[in-house]
mmCIF file with all atom_site columns, C-alpha atoms and ligand atoms in Angstrom:
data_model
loop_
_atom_site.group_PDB
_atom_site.id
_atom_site.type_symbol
_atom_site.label_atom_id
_atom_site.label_alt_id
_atom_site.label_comp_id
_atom_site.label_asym_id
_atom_site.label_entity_id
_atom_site.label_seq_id
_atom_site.pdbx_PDB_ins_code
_atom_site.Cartn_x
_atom_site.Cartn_y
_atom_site.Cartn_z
_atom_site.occupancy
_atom_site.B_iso_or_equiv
_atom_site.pdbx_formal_charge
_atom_site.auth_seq_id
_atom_site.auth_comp_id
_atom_site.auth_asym_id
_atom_site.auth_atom_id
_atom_site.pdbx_PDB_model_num
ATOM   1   C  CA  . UNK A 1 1   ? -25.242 -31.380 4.319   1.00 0.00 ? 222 UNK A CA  1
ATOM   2   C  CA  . UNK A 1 2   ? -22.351 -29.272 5.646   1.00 0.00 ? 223 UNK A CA  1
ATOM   3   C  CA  . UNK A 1 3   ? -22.083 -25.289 4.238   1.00 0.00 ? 224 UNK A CA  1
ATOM   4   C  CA  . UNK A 1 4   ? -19.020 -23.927 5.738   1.00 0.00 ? 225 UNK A CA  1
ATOM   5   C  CA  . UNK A 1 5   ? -19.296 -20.385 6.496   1.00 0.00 ? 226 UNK A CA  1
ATOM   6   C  CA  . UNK A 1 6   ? -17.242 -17.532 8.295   1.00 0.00 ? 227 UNK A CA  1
ATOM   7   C  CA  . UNK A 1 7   ? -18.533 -14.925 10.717  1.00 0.00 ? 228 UNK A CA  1
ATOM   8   C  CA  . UNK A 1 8   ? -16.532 -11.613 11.445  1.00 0.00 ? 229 UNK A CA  1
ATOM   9   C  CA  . UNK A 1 9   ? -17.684 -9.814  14.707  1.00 0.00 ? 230 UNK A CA  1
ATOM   10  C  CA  . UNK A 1 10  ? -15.896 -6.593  13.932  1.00 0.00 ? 231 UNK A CA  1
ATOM   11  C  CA  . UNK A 1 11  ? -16.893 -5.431  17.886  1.00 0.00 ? 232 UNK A CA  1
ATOM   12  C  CA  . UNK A 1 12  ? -14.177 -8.117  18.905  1.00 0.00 ? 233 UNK A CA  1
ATOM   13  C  CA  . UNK A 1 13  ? -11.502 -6.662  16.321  1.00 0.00 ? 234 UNK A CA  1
ATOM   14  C  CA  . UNK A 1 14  ? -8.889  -4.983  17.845  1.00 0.00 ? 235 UNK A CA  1
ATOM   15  C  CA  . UNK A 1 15  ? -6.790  -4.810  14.439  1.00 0.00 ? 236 UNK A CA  1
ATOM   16  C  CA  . UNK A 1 16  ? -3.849  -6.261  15.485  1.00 0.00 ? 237 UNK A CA  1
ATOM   17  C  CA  . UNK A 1 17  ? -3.370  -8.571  12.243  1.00 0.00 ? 238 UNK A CA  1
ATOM   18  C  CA  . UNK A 1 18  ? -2.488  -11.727 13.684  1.00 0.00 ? 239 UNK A CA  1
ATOM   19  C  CA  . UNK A 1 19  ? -4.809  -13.359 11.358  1.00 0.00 ? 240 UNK A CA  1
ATOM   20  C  CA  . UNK A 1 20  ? -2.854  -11.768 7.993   1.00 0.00 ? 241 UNK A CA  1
ATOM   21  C  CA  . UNK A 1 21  ? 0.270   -12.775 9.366   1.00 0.00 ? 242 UNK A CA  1
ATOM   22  C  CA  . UNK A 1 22  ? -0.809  -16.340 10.503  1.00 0.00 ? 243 UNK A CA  1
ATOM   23  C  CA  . UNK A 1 23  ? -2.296  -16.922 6.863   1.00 0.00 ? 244 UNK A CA  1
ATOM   24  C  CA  . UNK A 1 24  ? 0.909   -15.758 4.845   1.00 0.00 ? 245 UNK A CA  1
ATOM   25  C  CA  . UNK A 1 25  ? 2.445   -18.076 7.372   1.00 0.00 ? 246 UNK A CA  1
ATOM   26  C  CA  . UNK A 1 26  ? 0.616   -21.046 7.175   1.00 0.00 ? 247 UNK A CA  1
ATOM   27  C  CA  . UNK A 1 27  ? 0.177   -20.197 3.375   1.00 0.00 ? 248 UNK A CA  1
ATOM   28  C  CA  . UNK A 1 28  ? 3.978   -19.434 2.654   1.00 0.00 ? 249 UNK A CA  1
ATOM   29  C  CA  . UNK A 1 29  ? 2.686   -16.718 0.335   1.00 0.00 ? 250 UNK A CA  1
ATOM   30  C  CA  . UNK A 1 30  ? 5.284   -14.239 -1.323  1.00 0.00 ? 251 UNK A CA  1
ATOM   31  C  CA  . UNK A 1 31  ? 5.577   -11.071 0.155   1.00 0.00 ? 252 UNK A CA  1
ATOM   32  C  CA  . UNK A 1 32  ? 3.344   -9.232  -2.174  1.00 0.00 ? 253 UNK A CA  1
ATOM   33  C  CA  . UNK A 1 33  ? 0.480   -11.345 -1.470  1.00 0.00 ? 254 UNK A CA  1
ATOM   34  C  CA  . UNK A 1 34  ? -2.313  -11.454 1.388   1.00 0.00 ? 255 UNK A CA  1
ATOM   35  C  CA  . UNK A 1 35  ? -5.497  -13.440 1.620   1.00 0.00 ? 256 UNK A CA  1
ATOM   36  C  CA  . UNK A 1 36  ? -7.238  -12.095 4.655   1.00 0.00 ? 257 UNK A CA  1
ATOM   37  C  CA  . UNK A 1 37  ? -6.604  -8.243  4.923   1.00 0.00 ? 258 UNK A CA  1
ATOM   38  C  CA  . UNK A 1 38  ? -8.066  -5.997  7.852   1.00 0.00 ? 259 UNK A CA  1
ATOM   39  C  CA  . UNK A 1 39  ? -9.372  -2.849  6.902   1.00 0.00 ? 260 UNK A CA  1
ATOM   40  C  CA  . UNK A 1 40  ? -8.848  0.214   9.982   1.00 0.00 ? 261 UNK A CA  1
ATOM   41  C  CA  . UNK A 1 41  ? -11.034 3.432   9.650   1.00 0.00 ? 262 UNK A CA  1
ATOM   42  C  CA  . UNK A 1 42  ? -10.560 5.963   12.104  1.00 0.00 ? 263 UNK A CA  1
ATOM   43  C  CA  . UNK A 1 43  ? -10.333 7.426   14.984  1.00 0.00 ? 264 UNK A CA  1
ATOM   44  C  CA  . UNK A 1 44  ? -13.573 8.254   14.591  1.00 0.00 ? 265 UNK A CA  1
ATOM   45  C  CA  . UNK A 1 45  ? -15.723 10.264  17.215  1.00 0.00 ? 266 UNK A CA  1
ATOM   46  C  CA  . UNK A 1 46  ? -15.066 12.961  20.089  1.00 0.00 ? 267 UNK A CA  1
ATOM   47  C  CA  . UNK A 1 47  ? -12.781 12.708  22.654  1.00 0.00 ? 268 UNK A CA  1
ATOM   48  C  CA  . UNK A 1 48  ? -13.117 10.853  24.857  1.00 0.00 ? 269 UNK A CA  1
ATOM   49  C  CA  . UNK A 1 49  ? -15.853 8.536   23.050  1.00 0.00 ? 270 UNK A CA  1
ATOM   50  C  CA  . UNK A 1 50  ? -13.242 7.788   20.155  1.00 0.00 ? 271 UNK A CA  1
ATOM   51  C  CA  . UNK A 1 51  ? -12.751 4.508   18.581  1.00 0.00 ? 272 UNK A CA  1
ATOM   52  C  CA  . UNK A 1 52  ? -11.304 2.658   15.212  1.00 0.00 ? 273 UNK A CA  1
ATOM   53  C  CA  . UNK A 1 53  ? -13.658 0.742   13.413  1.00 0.00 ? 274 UNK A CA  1
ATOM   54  C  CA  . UNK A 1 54  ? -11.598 -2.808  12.219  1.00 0.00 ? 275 UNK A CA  1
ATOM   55  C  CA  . UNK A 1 55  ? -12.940 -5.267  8.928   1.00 0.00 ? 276 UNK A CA  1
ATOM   56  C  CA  . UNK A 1 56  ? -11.470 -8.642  8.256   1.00 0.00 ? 277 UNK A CA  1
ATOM   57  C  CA  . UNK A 1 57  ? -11.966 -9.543  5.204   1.00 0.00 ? 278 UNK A CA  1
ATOM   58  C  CA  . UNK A 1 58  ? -11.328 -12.745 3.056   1.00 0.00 ? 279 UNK A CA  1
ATOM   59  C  CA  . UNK A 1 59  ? -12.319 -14.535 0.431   1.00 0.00 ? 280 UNK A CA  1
ATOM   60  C  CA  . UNK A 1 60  ? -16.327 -14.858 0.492   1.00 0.00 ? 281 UNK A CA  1
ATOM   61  C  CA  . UNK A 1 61  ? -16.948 -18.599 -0.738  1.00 0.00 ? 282 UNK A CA  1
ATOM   62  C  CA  . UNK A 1 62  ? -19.584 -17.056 -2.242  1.00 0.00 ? 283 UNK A CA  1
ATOM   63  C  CA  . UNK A 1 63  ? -22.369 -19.946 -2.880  1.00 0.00 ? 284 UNK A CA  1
ATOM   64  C  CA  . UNK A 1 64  ? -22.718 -18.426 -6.652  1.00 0.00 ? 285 UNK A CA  1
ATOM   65  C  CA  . UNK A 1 65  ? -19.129 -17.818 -7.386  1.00 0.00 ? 286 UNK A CA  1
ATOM   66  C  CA  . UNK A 1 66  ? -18.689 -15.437 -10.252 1.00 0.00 ? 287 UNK A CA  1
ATOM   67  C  CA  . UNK A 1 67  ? -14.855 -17.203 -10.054 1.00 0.00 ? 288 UNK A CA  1
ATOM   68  C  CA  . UNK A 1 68  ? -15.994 -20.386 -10.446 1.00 0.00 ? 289 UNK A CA  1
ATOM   69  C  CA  . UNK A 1 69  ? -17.993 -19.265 -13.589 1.00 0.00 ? 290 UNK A CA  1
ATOM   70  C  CA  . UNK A 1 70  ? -15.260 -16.975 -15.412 1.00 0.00 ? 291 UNK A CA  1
ATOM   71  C  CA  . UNK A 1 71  ? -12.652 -19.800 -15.109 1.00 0.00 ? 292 UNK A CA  1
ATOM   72  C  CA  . UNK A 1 72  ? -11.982 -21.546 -18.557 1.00 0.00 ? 293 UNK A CA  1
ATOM   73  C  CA  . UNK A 1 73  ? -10.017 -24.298 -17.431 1.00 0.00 ? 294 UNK A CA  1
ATOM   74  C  CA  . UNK A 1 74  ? -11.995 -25.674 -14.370 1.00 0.00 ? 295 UNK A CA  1
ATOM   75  C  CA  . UNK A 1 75  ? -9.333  -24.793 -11.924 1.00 0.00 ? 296 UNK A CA  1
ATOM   76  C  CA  . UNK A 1 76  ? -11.768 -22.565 -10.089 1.00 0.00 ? 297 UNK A CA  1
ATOM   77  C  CA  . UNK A 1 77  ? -13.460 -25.661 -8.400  1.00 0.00 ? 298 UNK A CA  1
ATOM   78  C  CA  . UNK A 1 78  ? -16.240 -25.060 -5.991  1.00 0.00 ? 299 UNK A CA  1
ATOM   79  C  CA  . UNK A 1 79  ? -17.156 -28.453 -3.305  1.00 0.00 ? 300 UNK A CA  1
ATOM   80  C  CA  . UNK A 1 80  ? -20.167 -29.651 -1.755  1.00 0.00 ? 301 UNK A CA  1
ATOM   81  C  CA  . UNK A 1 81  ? -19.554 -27.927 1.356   1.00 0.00 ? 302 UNK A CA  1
ATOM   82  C  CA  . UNK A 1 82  ? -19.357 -24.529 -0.396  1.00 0.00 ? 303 UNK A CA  1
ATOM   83  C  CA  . UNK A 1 83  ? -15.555 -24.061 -0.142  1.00 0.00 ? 304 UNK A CA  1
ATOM   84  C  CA  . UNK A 1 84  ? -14.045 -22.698 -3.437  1.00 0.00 ? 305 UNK A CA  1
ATOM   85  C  CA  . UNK A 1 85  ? -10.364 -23.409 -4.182  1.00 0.00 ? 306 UNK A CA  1
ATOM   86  C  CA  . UNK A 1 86  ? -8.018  -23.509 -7.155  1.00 0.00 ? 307 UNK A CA  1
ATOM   87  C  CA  . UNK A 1 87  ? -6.700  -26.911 -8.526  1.00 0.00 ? 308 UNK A CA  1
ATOM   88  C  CA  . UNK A 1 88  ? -2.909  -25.383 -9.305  1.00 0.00 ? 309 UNK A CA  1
ATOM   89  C  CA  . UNK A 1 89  ? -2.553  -27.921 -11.972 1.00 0.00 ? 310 UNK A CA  1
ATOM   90  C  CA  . UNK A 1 90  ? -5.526  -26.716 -13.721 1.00 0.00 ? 311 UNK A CA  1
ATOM   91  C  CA  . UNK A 1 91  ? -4.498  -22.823 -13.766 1.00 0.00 ? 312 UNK A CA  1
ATOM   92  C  CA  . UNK A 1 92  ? -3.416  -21.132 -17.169 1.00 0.00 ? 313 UNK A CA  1
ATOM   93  C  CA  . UNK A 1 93  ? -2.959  -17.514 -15.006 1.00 0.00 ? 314 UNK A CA  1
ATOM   94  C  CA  . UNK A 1 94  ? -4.909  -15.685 -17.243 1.00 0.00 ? 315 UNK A CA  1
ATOM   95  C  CA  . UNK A 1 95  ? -6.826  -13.713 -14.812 1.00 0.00 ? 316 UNK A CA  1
ATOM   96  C  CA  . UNK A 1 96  ? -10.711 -13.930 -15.401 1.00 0.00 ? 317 UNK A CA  1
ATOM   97  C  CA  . UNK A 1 97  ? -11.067 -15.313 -12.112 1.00 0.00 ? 318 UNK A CA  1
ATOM   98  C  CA  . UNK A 1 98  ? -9.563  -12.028 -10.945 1.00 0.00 ? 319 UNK A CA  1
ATOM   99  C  CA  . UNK A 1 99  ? -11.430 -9.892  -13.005 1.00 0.00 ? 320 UNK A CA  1
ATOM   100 C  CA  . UNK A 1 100 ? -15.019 -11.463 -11.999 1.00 0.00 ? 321 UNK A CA  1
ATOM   101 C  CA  . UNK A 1 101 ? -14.241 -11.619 -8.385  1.00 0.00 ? 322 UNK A CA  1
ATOM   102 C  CA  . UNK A 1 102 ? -16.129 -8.652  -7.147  1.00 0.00 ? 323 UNK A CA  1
ATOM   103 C  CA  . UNK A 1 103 ? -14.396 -9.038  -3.608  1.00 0.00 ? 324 UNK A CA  1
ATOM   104 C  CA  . UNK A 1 104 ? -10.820 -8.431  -4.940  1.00 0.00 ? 325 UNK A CA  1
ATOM   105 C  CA  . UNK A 1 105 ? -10.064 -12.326 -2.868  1.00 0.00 ? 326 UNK A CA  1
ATOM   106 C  CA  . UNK A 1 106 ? -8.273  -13.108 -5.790  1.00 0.00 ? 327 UNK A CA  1
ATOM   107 C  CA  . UNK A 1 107 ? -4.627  -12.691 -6.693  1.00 0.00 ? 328 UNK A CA  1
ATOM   108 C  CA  . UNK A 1 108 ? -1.571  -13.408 -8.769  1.00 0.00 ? 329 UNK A CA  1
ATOM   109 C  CA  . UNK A 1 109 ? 0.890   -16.320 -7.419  1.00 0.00 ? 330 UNK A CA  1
ATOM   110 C  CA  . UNK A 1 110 ? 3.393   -14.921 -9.972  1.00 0.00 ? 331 UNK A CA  1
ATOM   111 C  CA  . UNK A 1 111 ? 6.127   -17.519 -8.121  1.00 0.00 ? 332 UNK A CA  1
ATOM   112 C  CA  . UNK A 1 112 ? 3.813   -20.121 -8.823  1.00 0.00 ? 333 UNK A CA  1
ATOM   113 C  CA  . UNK A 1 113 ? 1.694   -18.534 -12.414 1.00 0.00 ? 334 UNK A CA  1
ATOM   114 C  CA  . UNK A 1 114 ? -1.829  -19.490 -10.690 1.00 0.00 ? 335 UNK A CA  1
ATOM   115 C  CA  . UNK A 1 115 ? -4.544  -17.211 -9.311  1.00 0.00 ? 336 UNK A CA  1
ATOM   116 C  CA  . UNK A 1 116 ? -4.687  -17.885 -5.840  1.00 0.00 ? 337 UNK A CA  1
ATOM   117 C  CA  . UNK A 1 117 ? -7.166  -17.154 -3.040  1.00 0.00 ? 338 UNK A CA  1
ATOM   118 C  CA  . UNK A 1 118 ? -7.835  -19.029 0.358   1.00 0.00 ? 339 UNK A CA  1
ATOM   119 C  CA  . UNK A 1 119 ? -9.404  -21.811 0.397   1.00 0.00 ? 340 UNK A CA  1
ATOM   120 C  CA  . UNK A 1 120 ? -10.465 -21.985 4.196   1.00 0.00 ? 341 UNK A CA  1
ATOM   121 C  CA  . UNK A 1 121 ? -7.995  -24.301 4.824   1.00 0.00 ? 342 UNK A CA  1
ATOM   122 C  CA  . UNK A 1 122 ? -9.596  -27.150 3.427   1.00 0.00 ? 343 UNK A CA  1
ATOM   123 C  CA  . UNK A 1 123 ? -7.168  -29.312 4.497   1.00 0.00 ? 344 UNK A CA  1
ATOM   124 C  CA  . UNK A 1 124 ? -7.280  -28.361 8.133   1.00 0.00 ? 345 UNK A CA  1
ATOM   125 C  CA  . UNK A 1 125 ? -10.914 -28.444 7.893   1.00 0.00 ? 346 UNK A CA  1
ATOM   126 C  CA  . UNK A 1 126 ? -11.511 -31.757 7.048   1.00 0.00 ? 347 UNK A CA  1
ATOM   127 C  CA  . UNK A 1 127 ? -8.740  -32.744 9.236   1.00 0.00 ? 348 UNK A CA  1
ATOM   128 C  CA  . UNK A 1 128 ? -11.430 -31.360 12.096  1.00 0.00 ? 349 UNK A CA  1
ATOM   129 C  CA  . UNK A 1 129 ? -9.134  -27.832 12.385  1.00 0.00 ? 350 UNK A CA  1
ATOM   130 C  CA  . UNK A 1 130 ? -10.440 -24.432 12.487  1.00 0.00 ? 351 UNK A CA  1
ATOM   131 C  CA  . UNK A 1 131 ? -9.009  -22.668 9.518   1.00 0.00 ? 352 UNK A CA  1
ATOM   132 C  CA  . UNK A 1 132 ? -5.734  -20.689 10.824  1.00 0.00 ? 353 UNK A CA  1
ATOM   133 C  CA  . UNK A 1 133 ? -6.642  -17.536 11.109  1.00 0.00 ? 354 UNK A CA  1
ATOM   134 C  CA  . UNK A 1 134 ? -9.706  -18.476 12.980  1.00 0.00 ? 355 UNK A CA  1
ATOM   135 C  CA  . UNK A 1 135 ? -7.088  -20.692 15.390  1.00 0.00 ? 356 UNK A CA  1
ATOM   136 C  CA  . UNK A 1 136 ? -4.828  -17.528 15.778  1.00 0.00 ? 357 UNK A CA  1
ATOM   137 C  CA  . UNK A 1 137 ? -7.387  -14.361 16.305  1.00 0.00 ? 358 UNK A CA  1
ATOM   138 C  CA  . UNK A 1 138 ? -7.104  -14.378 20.800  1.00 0.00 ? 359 UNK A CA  1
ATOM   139 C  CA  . UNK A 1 139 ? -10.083 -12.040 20.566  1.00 0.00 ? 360 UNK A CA  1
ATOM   140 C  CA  . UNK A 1 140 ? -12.114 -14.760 18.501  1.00 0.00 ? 361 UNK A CA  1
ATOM   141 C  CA  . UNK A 1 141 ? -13.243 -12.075 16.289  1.00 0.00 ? 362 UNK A CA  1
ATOM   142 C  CA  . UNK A 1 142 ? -13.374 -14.500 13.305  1.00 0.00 ? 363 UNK A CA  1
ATOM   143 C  CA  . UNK A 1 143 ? -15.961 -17.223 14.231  1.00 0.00 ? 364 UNK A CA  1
ATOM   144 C  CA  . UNK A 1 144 ? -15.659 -20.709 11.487  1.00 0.00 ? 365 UNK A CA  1
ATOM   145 C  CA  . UNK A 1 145 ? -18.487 -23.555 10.919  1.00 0.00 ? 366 UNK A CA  1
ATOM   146 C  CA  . UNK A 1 146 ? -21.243 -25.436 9.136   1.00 0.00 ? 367 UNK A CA  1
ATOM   147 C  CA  . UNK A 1 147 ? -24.238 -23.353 9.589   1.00 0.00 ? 368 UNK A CA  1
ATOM   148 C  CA  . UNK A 1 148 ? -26.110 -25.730 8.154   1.00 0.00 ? 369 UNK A CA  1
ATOM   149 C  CA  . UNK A 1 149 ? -25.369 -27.344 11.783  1.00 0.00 ? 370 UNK A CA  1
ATOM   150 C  CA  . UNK A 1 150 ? -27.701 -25.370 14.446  1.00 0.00 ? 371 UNK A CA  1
ATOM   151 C  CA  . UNK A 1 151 ? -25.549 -26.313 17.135  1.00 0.00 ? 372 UNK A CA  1
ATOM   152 C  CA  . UNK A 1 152 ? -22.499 -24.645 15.780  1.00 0.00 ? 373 UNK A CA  1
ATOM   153 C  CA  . UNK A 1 153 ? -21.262 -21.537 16.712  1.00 0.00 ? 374 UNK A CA  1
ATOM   154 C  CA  . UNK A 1 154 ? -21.747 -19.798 13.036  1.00 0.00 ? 375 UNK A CA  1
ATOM   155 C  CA  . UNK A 1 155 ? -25.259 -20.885 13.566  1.00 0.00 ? 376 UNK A CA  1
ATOM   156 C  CA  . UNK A 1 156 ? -25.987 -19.669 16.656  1.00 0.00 ? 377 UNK A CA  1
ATOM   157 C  CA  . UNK A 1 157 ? -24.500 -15.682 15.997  1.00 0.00 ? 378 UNK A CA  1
ATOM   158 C  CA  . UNK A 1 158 ? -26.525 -15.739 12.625  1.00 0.00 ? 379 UNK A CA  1
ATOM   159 C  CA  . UNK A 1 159 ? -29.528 -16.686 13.760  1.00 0.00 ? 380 UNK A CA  1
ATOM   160 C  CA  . UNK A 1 160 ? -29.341 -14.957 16.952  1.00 0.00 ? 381 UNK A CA  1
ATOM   161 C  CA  . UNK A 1 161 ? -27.611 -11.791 15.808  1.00 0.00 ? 382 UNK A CA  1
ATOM   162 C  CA  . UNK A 1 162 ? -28.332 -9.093  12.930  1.00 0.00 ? 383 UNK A CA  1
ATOM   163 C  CA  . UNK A 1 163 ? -25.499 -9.718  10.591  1.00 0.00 ? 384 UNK A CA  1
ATOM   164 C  CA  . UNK A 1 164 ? -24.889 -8.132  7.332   1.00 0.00 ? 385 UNK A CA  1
ATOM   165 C  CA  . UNK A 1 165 ? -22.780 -9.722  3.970   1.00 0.00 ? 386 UNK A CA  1
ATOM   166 C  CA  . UNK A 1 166 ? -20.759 -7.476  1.423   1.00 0.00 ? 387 UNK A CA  1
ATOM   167 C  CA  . UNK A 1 167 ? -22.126 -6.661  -1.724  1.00 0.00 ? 388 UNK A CA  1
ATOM   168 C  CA  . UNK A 1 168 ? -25.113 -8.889  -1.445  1.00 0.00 ? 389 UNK A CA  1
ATOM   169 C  CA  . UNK A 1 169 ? -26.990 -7.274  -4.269  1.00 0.00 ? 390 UNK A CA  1
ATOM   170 C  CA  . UNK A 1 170 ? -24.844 -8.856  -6.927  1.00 0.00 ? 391 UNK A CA  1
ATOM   171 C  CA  . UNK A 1 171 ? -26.420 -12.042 -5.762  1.00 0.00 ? 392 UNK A CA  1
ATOM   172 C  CA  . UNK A 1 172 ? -23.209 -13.724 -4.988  1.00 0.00 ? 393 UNK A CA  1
ATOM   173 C  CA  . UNK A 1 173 ? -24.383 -15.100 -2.215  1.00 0.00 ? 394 UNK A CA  1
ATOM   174 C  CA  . UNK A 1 174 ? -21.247 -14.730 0.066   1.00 0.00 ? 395 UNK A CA  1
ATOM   175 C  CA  . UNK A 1 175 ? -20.833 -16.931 3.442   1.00 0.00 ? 396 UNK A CA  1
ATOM   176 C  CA  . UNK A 1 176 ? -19.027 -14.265 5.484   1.00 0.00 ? 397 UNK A CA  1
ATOM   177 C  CA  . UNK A 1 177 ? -21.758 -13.006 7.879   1.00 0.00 ? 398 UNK A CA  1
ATOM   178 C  CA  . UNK A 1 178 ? -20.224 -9.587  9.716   1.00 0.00 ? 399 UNK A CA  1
ATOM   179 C  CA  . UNK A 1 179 ? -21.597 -8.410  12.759  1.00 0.00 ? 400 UNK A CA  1
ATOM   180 C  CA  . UNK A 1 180 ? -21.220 -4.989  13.145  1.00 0.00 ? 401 UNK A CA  1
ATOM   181 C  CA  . UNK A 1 181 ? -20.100 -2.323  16.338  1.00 0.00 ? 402 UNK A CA  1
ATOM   182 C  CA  . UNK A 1 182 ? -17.368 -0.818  17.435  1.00 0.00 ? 403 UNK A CA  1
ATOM   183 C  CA  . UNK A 1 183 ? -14.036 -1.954  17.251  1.00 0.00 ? 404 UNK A CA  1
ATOM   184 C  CA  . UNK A 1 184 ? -12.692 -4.260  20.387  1.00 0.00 ? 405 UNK A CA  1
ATOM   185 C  CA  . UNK A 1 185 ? -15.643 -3.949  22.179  1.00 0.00 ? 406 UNK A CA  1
ATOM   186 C  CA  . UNK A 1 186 ? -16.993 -7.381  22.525  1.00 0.00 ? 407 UNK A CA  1
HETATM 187 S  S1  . SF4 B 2 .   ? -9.622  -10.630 13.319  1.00 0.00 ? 779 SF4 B S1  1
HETATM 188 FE FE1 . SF4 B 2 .   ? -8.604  -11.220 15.255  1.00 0.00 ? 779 SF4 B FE1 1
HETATM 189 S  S2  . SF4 B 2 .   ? -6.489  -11.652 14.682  1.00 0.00 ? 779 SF4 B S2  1
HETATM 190 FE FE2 . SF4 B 2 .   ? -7.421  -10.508 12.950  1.00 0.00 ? 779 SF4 B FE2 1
HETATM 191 S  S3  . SF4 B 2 .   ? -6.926  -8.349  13.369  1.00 0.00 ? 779 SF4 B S3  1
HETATM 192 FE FE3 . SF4 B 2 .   ? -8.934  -8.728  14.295  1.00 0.00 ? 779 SF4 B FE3 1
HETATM 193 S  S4  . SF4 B 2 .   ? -8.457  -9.301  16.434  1.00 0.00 ? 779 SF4 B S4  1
HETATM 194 FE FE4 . SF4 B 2 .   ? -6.543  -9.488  15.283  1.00 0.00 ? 779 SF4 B FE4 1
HETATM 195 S  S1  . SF4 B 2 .   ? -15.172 -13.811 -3.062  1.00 0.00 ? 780 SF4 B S1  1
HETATM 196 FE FE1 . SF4 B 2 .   ? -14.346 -13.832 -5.160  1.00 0.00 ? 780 SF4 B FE1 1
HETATM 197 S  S2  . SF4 B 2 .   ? -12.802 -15.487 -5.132  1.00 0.00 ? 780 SF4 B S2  1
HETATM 198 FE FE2 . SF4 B 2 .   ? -14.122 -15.801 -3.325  1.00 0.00 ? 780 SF4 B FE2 1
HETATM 199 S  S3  . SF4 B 2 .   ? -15.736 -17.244 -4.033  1.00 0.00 ? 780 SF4 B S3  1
HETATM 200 FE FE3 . SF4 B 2 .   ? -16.555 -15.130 -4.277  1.00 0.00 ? 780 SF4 B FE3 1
HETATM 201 S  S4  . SF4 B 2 .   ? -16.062 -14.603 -6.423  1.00 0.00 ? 780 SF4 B S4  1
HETATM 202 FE FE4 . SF4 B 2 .   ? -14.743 -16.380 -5.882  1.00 0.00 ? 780 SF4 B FE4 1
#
């Protein structure tokens, strides 16, 4: 089996947001929409040991998707390999699938009337592509790959790493592993 899954190493994060900015690209998403924010906290420490703390986030393809399960239509569509995506055709925009998503991945194409959200770039994917943010972030600070492969890279930094998942308690099960340190300093 394949299980696609994301891994953030937040001590290679420098902030810069070249992975928001490639997404929108790639995604042509209107300007009041982003996929793949990055979170800054800080300065935090005392001079001189001061640094900014940096958090990618994304969508979670969570492997129990609270989306999946709120949508009445069946446009929330989860696939073998774990990736969750919205079949357009399929979307009513009425918003449960924003509602449930505990991650806030979810938004309002209001050009289009869907809920959208990324989708890993499925396409890319199975085209062999790293999704693009992953192609765009120089400080390879977001790591994509079947970690049901032990050989891949996703594999090898959660097995080899501690790593830590957001909101895991709500049993979501999400497949973005973060490894946590301080900002830019991998
Ligand atoms: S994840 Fe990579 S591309 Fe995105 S802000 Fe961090 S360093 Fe930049
Ligand atoms: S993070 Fe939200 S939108 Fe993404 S799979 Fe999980 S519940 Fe669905």
């Amino acid at each position: 089996m394949t299980r696609y899954a994301m891994v953030m190493d937040t001590r290679r994060c420098i902030g810069c947001h070249s992975c928001t900015v490639a997404c929108r690209t790639w995604n042509e998403l209107p300007t009041d929409m982003i996929y793949n924010p990055v979170l800054t906290d800080g300065p935090v420490g005392v001079y001189p040991n001061v640094h900014m703390n940096h958090m990618p986030l994304i969508c979670m393809h969570c492997d129990n998707p609270a989306c999946v399960g709120a949508c009445p239509t069946g446009a929330s569509q989860q696939d073998a390999d774990g990736i969750v995506w919205v079949e357009d055709a399929k979307c009513i925009g009425c918003k449960a699938c924003i509602q449930s998503c505990p991650y806030n991945a979810r938004h309002m194409n209001h050009e289009l009337g869907v809920a959208a959200k990324c989708n890993f770039c499925k396409d890319r994917v199975r085209e062999g592509k790293e999704p693009h943010c992953v192609k765009t972030c120089h400080q390879r600070a977001r790591i994509f790959g079947d970690l049901d492969d032990p050989n891949s890279d996703v594999s090898r930094l959660v097995n080899s790493l501690a790593t830590v998942r957001l909101l895991e308690e709500l049993d979501t099960d999400p497949q973005v592993y973060y490894i946590i340190g301080l900002g830019g300093q991998g």
